[in-house]
Structures are given as structure tokens and as C-alpha cells.
């Protein structure tokens, strides 16, 4: 955006929508590629539940990107040549990515549980399933209301 603005390029609304869709696709490919690389790494290291853990890592990566456009004084926005208001739509888009990744991660983990009815209500171990259920529930509420 900054390079386009410096050269005097102005996008029409339909061009802007296509550019936003292209950026969303690039981000989606990035998250999927990251998840696939993590899954391959988990398999090569003989880590238990490699796909499930890779989906969780992809959710964590997406969550990291959610936080970029939040502050109003934002150097990332300045580098991109855009203001805070224009980044809100990307914030929402990445939030949906977080929800999709956490839903896939949670579903894959539940599929591997011996007794999901009990484990999903238990707060035990280094990664309690109940914490994931609560975090996912809050993510659903936040994404649904924004």
C-alpha cells in the first residue's frame, strides 16, 4: 500500500476488494504451509498426535497476527502505508482464521481422546482440555459479535 501510494496508484473499490481477497489467500496459504511444515516436523521427531499439535500451532500463529492491527499507534500500519481504520478488516479476517484453526485443532484432539465426555470437563495435566474448551468458546463469542 505504501509503495502504491508513493507511485500515485489508487485502487477502485472492486480492485481493493480483490486485493483484500488476494491478501487473505496469501495469509491462508502461509498458515496452511506453516501447519504442514510443523506436522512434517512433528512426524519426523515422533511427536504424539502430530497433526493435532500442528493445527494448534497454526492457531497460535494466527492469534499472533491478530494482535498486530490492534493498537491505534501502529508502526506496521505506517510501513504498509495505511491507517488504523483500514486494518480493522484484516484484524477480523485473521480472527476468523484463528477460530477455524482452533476449531480444527479442538475437533482433532477430541477425536483422539479416550473419553471425551470426561476429559473435556477436566482441568488436569500440562494442557487441560477444559482450558481449550473455554478459550474456543470465548473465540466463538468474540468472532460472532464482531
XYZ file of C-alpha atoms in Angstrom:
146
model
C 0.000 0.000 0.000
C 2.808 2.439 0.832
C 4.581 1.686 -2.449
C 1.347 2.118 -4.380
C 0.595 5.392 -2.621
C 4.126 6.670 -3.338
C 3.614 5.971 -7.039
C 0.161 7.594 -7.050
C -1.765 4.357 -7.658
C -5.346 4.491 -6.390
C -7.465 1.339 -6.368
C -11.151 1.345 -7.189
C -13.464 -0.319 -4.639
C -13.616 -3.548 -6.674
C -9.824 -3.583 -7.090
C -9.458 -3.006 -3.374
C -11.759 -5.956 -2.663
C -9.735 -8.176 -4.988
C -6.515 -7.049 -3.310
C -8.018 -7.846 0.099
C -9.087 -11.289 -1.121
C -5.596 -11.898 -2.520
C -4.057 -10.902 0.807
C -6.462 -13.239 2.613
C -5.439 -16.079 0.291
C -1.745 -15.372 0.838
C -2.274 -15.402 4.604
C -4.282 -18.641 4.342
C -1.544 -20.314 2.300
C 1.025 -19.076 4.837
C -0.907 -20.570 7.776
C -1.552 -23.856 5.948
C 2.108 -24.083 4.917
C 3.229 -23.392 8.471
C 0.864 -26.074 9.780
C 2.019 -28.584 7.163
C 5.687 -27.906 7.937
C 5.008 -28.317 11.650
C 3.131 -31.553 11.035
C 6.023 -32.941 8.978
C 8.452 -31.871 11.688
C 6.309 -33.486 14.392
C 6.172 -36.723 12.394
C 9.944 -36.780 11.862
C 10.504 -36.221 15.590
C 7.981 -38.949 16.517
C 5.848 -36.487 18.488
C 2.489 -37.878 19.591
C -0.536 -36.521 17.663
C 1.467 -34.611 15.021
C -1.495 -33.281 13.015
C -3.431 -32.220 16.089
C -0.445 -30.360 17.504
C 0.320 -28.747 14.136
C -3.253 -27.411 13.982
C -2.753 -25.925 17.445
C 0.489 -24.318 16.293
C -1.292 -22.841 13.258
C -3.945 -21.407 15.593
C -1.237 -19.886 17.786
C 0.457 -18.365 14.727
C -2.833 -16.863 13.560
C -3.506 -15.499 17.039
C -0.114 -13.800 16.967
C -1.128 -11.970 13.776
C -4.468 -10.923 15.300
C -2.613 -8.639 17.676
C -0.761 -6.618 15.005
C -3.532 -4.247 13.872
C -4.967 -3.636 17.363
C -3.013 -0.572 18.600
C -4.009 2.779 17.114
C -0.391 3.959 17.030
C 0.981 1.274 14.793
C 4.294 1.133 13.005
C 3.126 -1.822 10.903
C 0.331 0.362 9.552
C 2.758 3.140 8.777
C 5.044 0.720 6.950
C 2.078 -0.584 4.975
C 1.001 2.967 4.195
C -2.410 2.636 5.779
C -4.200 3.793 8.889
C -5.714 2.015 11.849
C -9.231 2.056 10.421
C -8.202 0.193 7.271
C -6.507 -2.553 9.289
C -9.641 -3.439 11.279
C -10.976 -5.586 8.415
C -7.724 -7.583 8.369
C -7.942 -7.969 12.132
C -11.390 -9.528 11.690
C -10.195 -11.745 8.851
C -7.298 -13.106 10.879
C -9.667 -13.624 13.832
C -11.761 -15.915 11.642
C -8.556 -17.784 10.767
C -7.873 -18.242 14.487
C -11.382 -19.598 15.003
C -11.074 -22.022 12.084
C -7.680 -23.310 13.261
C -8.797 -23.682 16.887
C -11.972 -25.475 15.795
C -9.968 -27.923 13.670
C -7.411 -28.374 16.458
C -10.107 -28.975 19.076
C -12.033 -31.371 16.863
C -8.896 -33.354 16.068
C -7.920 -33.521 19.753
C -11.420 -34.650 20.798
C -11.293 -37.353 18.134
C -8.134 -38.766 19.775
C -9.430 -38.637 23.371
C -10.233 -41.929 25.087
C -13.230 -40.480 26.972
C -14.084 -37.003 25.650
C -17.124 -36.543 27.918
C -14.871 -36.723 30.979
C -11.667 -35.202 29.576
C -13.374 -32.058 28.243
C -14.576 -31.214 31.760
C -11.250 -31.888 33.476
C -8.579 -29.367 34.430
C -5.553 -31.653 34.730
C -2.178 -32.083 33.099
C 0.042 -29.572 31.309
C -2.612 -28.784 28.645
C -6.056 -29.208 30.215
C -8.829 -29.785 27.699
C -11.204 -27.604 29.705
C -8.928 -24.598 29.111
C -9.154 -25.227 25.381
C -12.940 -25.518 25.515
C -13.184 -22.222 27.409
C -10.771 -20.451 25.033
C -12.621 -21.769 21.991
C -15.984 -20.703 23.451
C -14.688 -17.174 24.004
C -13.266 -17.080 20.471
C -16.676 -18.062 19.069
C -18.367 -15.269 21.033
C -15.768 -12.674 20.002
C -15.800 -13.569 16.305
C -19.599 -13.905 16.187
C -20.155 -10.490 17.739
C -17.612 -8.553 15.679
